Amino acid sequence: MTSIDPPQFGTDGLRGRAGDPPMDPETLRRVGAALGVLLQRGGEAQKRVLVGNDGRESAPWILEALAQGLCAAEVAVGDVGLCTTPALAFLCRSQPVDAAIMISASHNPAHDNGVKIFAADGSKLRDEDEAELSALAVALRPAELRTPRTRDRSELLGRYEDRFAEAFPLLDLSGRTVCIDAANGGGSQLAPRVLRAFGATVVEVACEPDGFNINDGCGALHPEALVAAVREHGACLGIALDGDGDRGMFVDERGGVRDGDEVLALFGRRLHAAGALPGARIAATVMSNLGLHKALREAGVGVQVTPVGDRNVFLAMKEHGLALGGEQSGHVLFAAHDLIGDGLYTGVRLLATVGAEPMSTAFAGFTRFPQRLVNVPVRSKPPLDGVPAIAAKAAEIERELGQDGRLLLRYSGTEPKCRVMVEAASVDACERLCAALAAVVARELGA
């Protein structure tokens, strides 16, 4: 019997280079079978799983491996095809299925891939469920390999598109131009269709996936081409998705790039003014800029601070009954949208909320504190406060920043990197202090 290492779930499922563990066929077959075993505990009725992907070249064989495991556990598999993570999460919640699997590595390059598993209510699996999946994947005896039975369910995506018409029944974008950059990923077909359904003139940027060009100089991480398109076509808004569409960056009519913090500031103020912000609070992670806290504080809105990750934002919003939350990176969650991070929904809601007002005017009132983030590749991830040189340098920098800035030092949940972030009153201080700490991290732990 072939043995495997326990697949390690990160903050957003399994992720890695396609073909290498845990993204190799044997591990994925076992993960599929383990998920099937967990689902079968829920009674004798036929179990169903939906699967979608963001267009990477490795998606077909990853789907086949997962389906082999699921079918061995007598689970029916429906293939939605090219889609976004939020579209699949919505379908999981709204259709009679027991789970869903998104094959995606989000903003990572094309040679990577991953799997995100959703429970029947559309939420990401709990840590304890992922731990049990990992243990089962190692313990299960692989079944005889058979060609899996999958059913084409791409027609379900129409239900997701209908959701927009239901959510914004009065929105008419006739005569307005919107640019959409789908990062050559999962939203490449969906996003333009949704915008055109509202009557918009749509300019497509990076909406031609070929399996290898996802996130390649485009999308939420690289909005430069979108900025140029907005200016060239006189668009009222540019929407930049990441590869799987769960985050969005936005470009106003002047070409200004607006991130998740600015989106949260805009909606936080407007929802509070409308009496639609329970507890006068939003949820945001420790990575959010101090400028967000200041802008909301001046409007009478507080911030529930969470650890990094949209799952942590989701949990805080559920626990405190909040209407809005998100991350600087572009994950924005609305209670009115089932707490699903969805860059396209955020963009359409911006268009509906701001109306004819220029986007640049709507975003005014947010002043960003200078911020510097450095990702340091590391060979291992020991507790950072247990590495004396790193702990001492971090303490020194925090003393220097005092009340006028902050330091955030943490490991990436999905990559072998340490993130060093500094906010300070000046750009020079940010650059100097961040570089100094990053150098110590690289010296002590660098790959």
XYZ file of C-alpha atoms in Angstrom:
447
model
C 0.000 0.000 0.000
C 1.384 3.391 -1.007
C 1.941 5.685 1.972
C 1.617 9.449 2.008
C 2.498 12.222 4.396
C -0.506 13.734 6.191
C -1.809 16.580 3.985
C -1.359 19.840 5.874
C -4.308 22.213 5.601
C -3.373 25.895 5.756
C -5.520 28.972 6.285
C -7.216 28.348 2.915
C -7.238 24.591 2.404
C -4.511 22.604 0.671
C -2.124 24.401 -1.627
C 1.174 23.739 -3.371
C 2.895 23.138 -6.674
C 0.685 20.983 -8.884
C 2.087 17.449 -9.008
C 3.980 17.709 -5.721
C 2.496 16.626 -2.365
C -0.092 17.468 -1.216
C -1.214 18.390 -4.759
C -0.306 14.996 -6.244
C -2.829 12.445 -7.528
C -2.352 9.898 -4.739
C -2.841 12.394 -1.930
C -5.826 13.981 -3.671
C -7.501 10.613 -4.234
C -7.177 9.934 -0.539
C -8.487 13.382 0.388
C -11.503 12.761 -1.836
C -12.103 9.371 -0.252
C -11.671 10.832 3.252
C -14.228 13.537 2.516
C -16.588 10.861 1.234
C -16.221 8.880 4.458
C -16.996 11.974 6.533
C -20.061 12.776 4.441
C -21.402 9.232 4.669
C -21.719 9.650 8.431
C -24.613 12.006 7.764
C -27.160 9.295 6.946
C -27.959 6.833 4.170
C -29.166 9.261 1.487
C -26.994 9.681 -1.615
C -24.255 12.239 -0.914
C -23.449 14.889 -3.518
C -20.425 17.134 -4.006
C -19.989 20.029 -6.449
C -16.550 20.820 -7.848
C -15.369 23.970 -9.642
C -12.026 25.330 -10.844
C -10.324 28.619 -11.734
C -8.940 27.536 -15.111
C -5.451 26.249 -14.344
C -3.959 23.641 -16.659
C -3.723 21.147 -13.789
C -7.434 21.344 -12.907
C -8.657 18.370 -15.030
C -6.356 15.758 -13.511
C -6.882 17.152 -10.006
C -10.635 16.844 -10.526
C -10.165 13.258 -11.738
C -8.087 12.323 -8.673
C -10.574 13.858 -6.230
C -13.492 12.245 -8.071
C -11.811 8.834 -7.948
C -11.700 9.064 -4.159
C -15.210 10.468 -3.819
C -16.760 7.907 -6.163
C -14.994 5.105 -4.296
C -16.916 6.329 -1.245
C -20.155 6.259 -3.273
C -20.426 10.061 -3.492
C -21.914 11.651 -6.625
C -19.744 14.373 -8.194
C -21.069 17.343 -10.172
C -18.616 19.470 -12.166
C -19.533 23.168 -12.368
C -16.426 23.895 -14.458
C -14.793 27.339 -14.706
C -16.146 29.515 -11.908
C -15.214 31.664 -8.951
C -14.899 30.481 -5.368
C -17.836 32.669 -4.211
C -20.042 31.308 -7.002
C -19.289 27.750 -5.913
C -19.819 28.600 -2.224
C -23.202 30.133 -3.101
C -24.228 27.054 -5.069
C -23.118 24.805 -2.230
C -25.359 26.728 0.167
C -28.353 26.998 -2.163
C -28.374 23.584 -3.890
C -29.142 20.146 -2.394
C -25.498 19.109 -2.028
C -23.452 18.024 0.956
C -20.145 19.767 0.193
C -18.209 21.574 -2.520
C -14.562 21.622 -3.582
C -12.932 24.557 -5.336
C -9.780 23.660 -7.278
C -7.786 26.867 -7.078
C -4.614 28.436 -5.766
C -6.236 31.878 -5.665
C -3.619 34.558 -6.385
C -0.703 32.113 -6.771
C 0.996 31.554 -10.159
C -0.272 28.988 -12.656
C 2.114 26.202 -11.632
C 0.455 26.065 -8.189
C -2.953 24.708 -7.356
C -5.049 23.921 -4.307
C -8.359 22.691 -2.972
C -10.801 24.592 -0.775
C -13.537 22.464 0.770
C -16.904 23.910 1.743
C -19.495 22.438 4.080
C -23.146 22.200 3.035
C -23.870 25.719 4.305
C -21.179 27.212 2.063
C -18.729 27.890 4.887
C -15.153 26.656 4.916
C -14.460 23.515 6.898
C -13.637 23.847 10.575
C -10.083 23.203 11.751
C -11.151 19.988 13.487
C -12.793 18.693 10.297
C -9.649 19.417 8.299
C -7.567 17.622 10.952
C -9.828 14.562 10.691
C -9.633 14.646 6.894
C -5.853 14.689 7.093
C -5.780 11.708 9.459
C -8.275 9.725 7.389
C -6.362 10.409 4.165
C -3.345 8.651 5.670
C -5.303 5.782 7.257
C -7.579 4.845 4.353
C -6.671 1.934 2.143
C -6.806 3.149 -1.479
C -9.528 1.566 -3.568
C -8.916 0.084 -6.982
C -8.535 2.913 -9.496
C -11.578 3.367 -11.712
C -12.663 6.038 -14.157
C -14.794 8.326 -11.989
C -18.355 9.281 -12.880
C -18.836 13.045 -12.969
C -21.843 15.000 -14.148
C -21.673 18.347 -15.956
C -23.460 20.894 -13.750
C -22.242 24.115 -15.380
C -25.869 25.169 -15.873
C -26.049 25.881 -12.134
C -23.948 29.012 -12.629
C -27.089 30.685 -13.952
C -28.455 30.524 -10.387
C -25.486 32.553 -9.152
C -25.999 35.133 -11.898
C -29.700 35.366 -11.026
C -28.702 36.182 -7.452
C -27.306 39.526 -8.626
C -30.568 40.521 -10.286
C -32.410 39.655 -7.081
C -29.963 41.585 -4.892
C -29.925 44.752 -7.056
C -33.339 44.944 -8.745
C -33.104 48.697 -9.422
C -29.544 48.814 -10.747
C -29.325 50.078 -14.324
C -25.846 50.576 -15.744
C -26.998 51.590 -19.221
C -24.709 54.242 -20.671
C -21.941 53.512 -18.156
C -18.668 51.753 -18.866
C -17.184 49.263 -16.413
C -13.806 47.573 -16.885
C -13.329 44.072 -15.503
C -9.984 42.306 -15.002
C -10.632 38.667 -14.088
C -6.935 37.737 -13.793
C -7.484 35.155 -16.576
C -9.131 33.085 -13.877
C -12.443 31.773 -12.644
C -14.398 34.969 -13.248
C -13.364 35.397 -16.873
C -16.778 34.425 -18.262
C -19.023 35.000 -15.241
C -18.052 38.564 -14.387
C -18.603 40.140 -17.837
C -21.964 38.349 -18.136
C -23.170 39.688 -14.793
C -22.143 43.264 -15.597
C -23.706 43.183 -19.070
C -26.945 41.885 -17.565
C -27.236 45.262 -15.796
C -26.778 47.090 -19.099
C -23.160 48.149 -18.647
C -20.740 48.607 -21.503
C -18.056 46.150 -20.413
C -14.374 46.347 -21.277
C -12.685 43.008 -20.635
C -9.097 42.848 -19.392
C -7.390 39.471 -18.752
C -10.562 37.455 -19.383
C -8.979 34.857 -21.683
C -7.676 31.954 -19.553
C -5.409 29.476 -21.333
C -4.430 27.412 -18.296
C -1.091 29.151 -17.854
C -1.772 32.910 -17.750
C -3.773 33.152 -14.531
C -2.545 36.055 -12.337
C 0.267 36.691 -14.822
C 0.742 40.455 -14.607
C -2.982 41.001 -14.143
C -5.794 40.839 -11.614
C -5.998 42.114 -8.064
C -2.232 41.852 -7.519
C -1.326 43.645 -10.770
C -3.989 46.268 -11.605
C -1.786 48.361 -13.907
C -3.479 47.229 -17.135
C -6.885 47.833 -15.564
C -5.884 51.386 -14.584
C -4.891 52.069 -18.192
C -8.183 50.608 -19.478
C -10.291 52.719 -17.105
C -8.564 55.895 -18.260
C -8.672 54.966 -21.940
C -12.382 54.104 -21.980
C -13.625 56.690 -19.475
C -15.015 53.963 -17.198
C -16.848 54.797 -13.996
C -15.199 51.831 -12.228
C -12.619 49.132 -12.770
C -12.962 45.790 -10.956
C -9.868 43.602 -10.529
C -10.466 40.069 -9.275
C -7.882 37.563 -8.151
C -7.650 34.146 -9.791
C -10.616 32.631 -7.991
C -12.641 35.819 -7.591
C -13.022 35.949 -3.824
C -11.152 39.214 -3.515
C -11.323 42.458 -5.446
C -9.390 45.663 -5.952
C -11.093 48.652 -7.528
C -10.043 51.530 -9.764
C -11.908 54.833 -9.627
C -12.610 56.996 -12.680
C -9.338 58.876 -12.160
C -7.243 55.710 -12.129
C -6.836 55.523 -8.344
C -6.481 51.959 -7.028
C -8.681 51.252 -3.995
C -8.022 48.291 -1.703
C -10.091 46.431 0.868
C -9.455 48.947 3.635
C -10.831 51.790 1.531
C -13.848 49.694 0.566
C -14.505 48.900 4.232
C -14.204 52.576 5.150
C -16.689 53.575 2.432
C -19.299 50.948 3.279
C -18.737 51.252 7.032
C -19.537 54.950 6.992
C -22.516 54.607 4.652
C -24.084 51.628 6.389
C -23.712 53.346 9.760
C -25.309 56.541 8.437
C -28.219 54.430 7.159
C -28.651 52.688 10.516
C -27.662 49.361 8.952
C -24.480 48.613 10.913
C -25.345 46.539 14.026
C -23.261 47.495 17.025
C -21.684 50.332 15.026
C -18.770 47.997 14.303
C -17.145 46.155 11.443
C -14.626 43.294 11.485
C -11.123 43.727 10.050
C -7.860 41.846 10.438
C -4.639 42.903 12.107
C -3.284 43.694 8.629
C -5.713 46.565 8.093
C -4.150 50.006 7.869
C -4.394 52.373 10.802
C -6.063 54.776 8.391
C -9.137 52.512 8.383
C -9.434 52.715 12.145
C -9.071 56.496 12.055
C -11.609 57.032 9.268
C -14.207 54.845 10.947
C -13.561 56.234 14.422
C -14.297 59.737 13.115
C -17.635 58.400 11.810
C -18.503 56.744 15.122
C -17.703 53.214 13.959
C -15.514 50.719 15.804
C -13.401 47.831 14.509
C -13.465 44.258 15.794
C -9.890 43.156 15.116
C -9.340 39.546 14.018
C -6.374 37.374 13.059
C -5.436 37.270 9.370
C -7.717 35.277 7.076
C -11.223 35.759 5.756
C -12.335 32.725 7.768
C -11.456 34.616 10.959
C -13.404 37.634 9.701
C -16.338 35.321 8.968
C -16.237 33.852 12.487
C -16.090 37.290 14.124
C -19.019 38.542 12.061
C -21.054 35.469 12.989
C -20.199 35.748 16.676
C -20.945 39.470 16.971
C -23.750 39.746 14.424
C -21.839 42.200 12.216
C -22.978 43.335 8.779
C -19.550 44.077 7.265
C -15.998 42.817 7.500
C -12.936 42.160 5.419
C -9.247 42.371 4.707
C -6.957 44.929 3.144
C -6.136 42.325 0.477
C -9.641 42.695 -0.969
C -11.735 40.058 0.785
C -14.920 41.928 1.757
C -17.776 40.087 3.461
C -21.354 41.302 3.727
C -23.979 39.654 5.928
C -26.421 40.387 3.103
C -24.320 38.171 0.796
C -24.122 35.147 3.108
C -20.747 36.283 4.518
C -19.064 35.123 1.296
C -16.025 37.088 0.115
C -16.864 37.984 -3.485
C -14.963 40.608 -5.473
C -17.629 40.834 -8.161
C -20.457 41.288 -5.659
C -18.466 44.030 -3.919
C -17.942 45.798 -7.241
C -21.605 45.630 -8.210
C -22.607 46.812 -4.751
C -20.217 49.756 -5.114
C -21.921 50.685 -8.381
C -25.365 50.402 -6.796
C -24.397 52.320 -3.638
C -22.453 55.179 -5.199
C -24.762 55.686 -8.169
C -23.901 58.662 -10.347
C -21.450 60.113 -7.807
C -17.817 59.866 -8.994
C -16.059 56.936 -7.355
C -13.114 59.100 -6.379
C -15.461 61.343 -4.402
C -17.149 58.391 -2.713
C -13.791 57.053 -1.557
C -12.647 60.406 -0.143
C -12.076 60.693 3.602
C -9.594 57.849 3.936
C -5.965 58.758 4.647
C -3.570 55.848 4.547
C -0.745 55.563 7.040
C 2.497 54.698 5.235
C 2.899 50.934 5.304
C 5.637 48.593 4.205
C 5.258 44.801 3.873
C 8.148 42.454 3.123
C 7.751 38.706 2.597
C 10.894 36.871 3.684
C 11.281 33.274 2.403
C 12.054 30.993 5.354
C 13.332 27.429 5.672
C 11.299 26.683 8.828
C 8.652 28.279 11.048
C 9.707 28.211 14.705
C 7.806 30.524 17.110
C 9.054 33.987 16.263
C 9.179 35.138 19.865
C 11.450 32.158 20.545
C 14.184 33.381 18.193
C 16.153 35.808 20.422
C 17.581 38.048 17.698
C 14.178 38.474 16.006
C 12.353 39.078 19.291
C 14.909 41.677 20.384
C 14.784 43.577 17.084
C 10.986 43.534 17.056
C 10.859 44.946 20.594
C 13.319 47.677 19.649
C 11.198 48.699 16.652
C 7.967 48.709 18.668
C 9.568 51.025 21.226
C 10.629 53.407 18.460
C 7.153 53.409 16.848
C 5.322 54.074 20.109
C 1.799 55.409 19.504
C 2.531 56.561 15.948
C 2.733 53.210 14.226
C 2.705 49.468 14.623
C 4.606 46.315 13.754
C 3.108 43.034 12.586
C 5.282 39.952 12.313
C 3.792 36.587 11.326
C 4.195 33.579 9.082
C 2.148 33.069 5.934
C -0.480 30.388 6.369
C -0.045 29.098 2.807
C 3.601 29.712 1.850
C 7.070 29.285 3.468
C 7.351 32.993 4.156
C 7.496 35.362 7.103
C 5.555 38.581 6.675
C 7.113 41.727 8.146
C 4.815 44.754 8.160
C 5.477 48.196 9.567
C 3.186 51.244 9.672
C 4.663 54.556 10.697
C 4.147 58.285 10.416
C 6.551 58.564 7.474
C 7.543 56.514 4.457
C 11.211 56.736 5.409
C 10.548 55.249 8.836
C 8.498 52.427 7.309
C 11.199 51.516 4.828
C 14.045 51.721 7.348
C 12.397 49.759 10.155
C 10.849 47.101 7.928
C 14.137 46.496 6.120
C 16.000 46.242 9.414
C 13.688 43.567 10.818
C 13.426 41.691 7.518
C 17.229 41.479 7.422
C 17.286 39.869 10.871
C 14.550 37.394 9.898
C 16.440 36.494 6.729
C 19.684 36.016 8.655
C 18.087 33.789 11.293
C 15.524 31.824 9.255
C 16.063 32.637 5.580
C 15.666 29.919 2.974
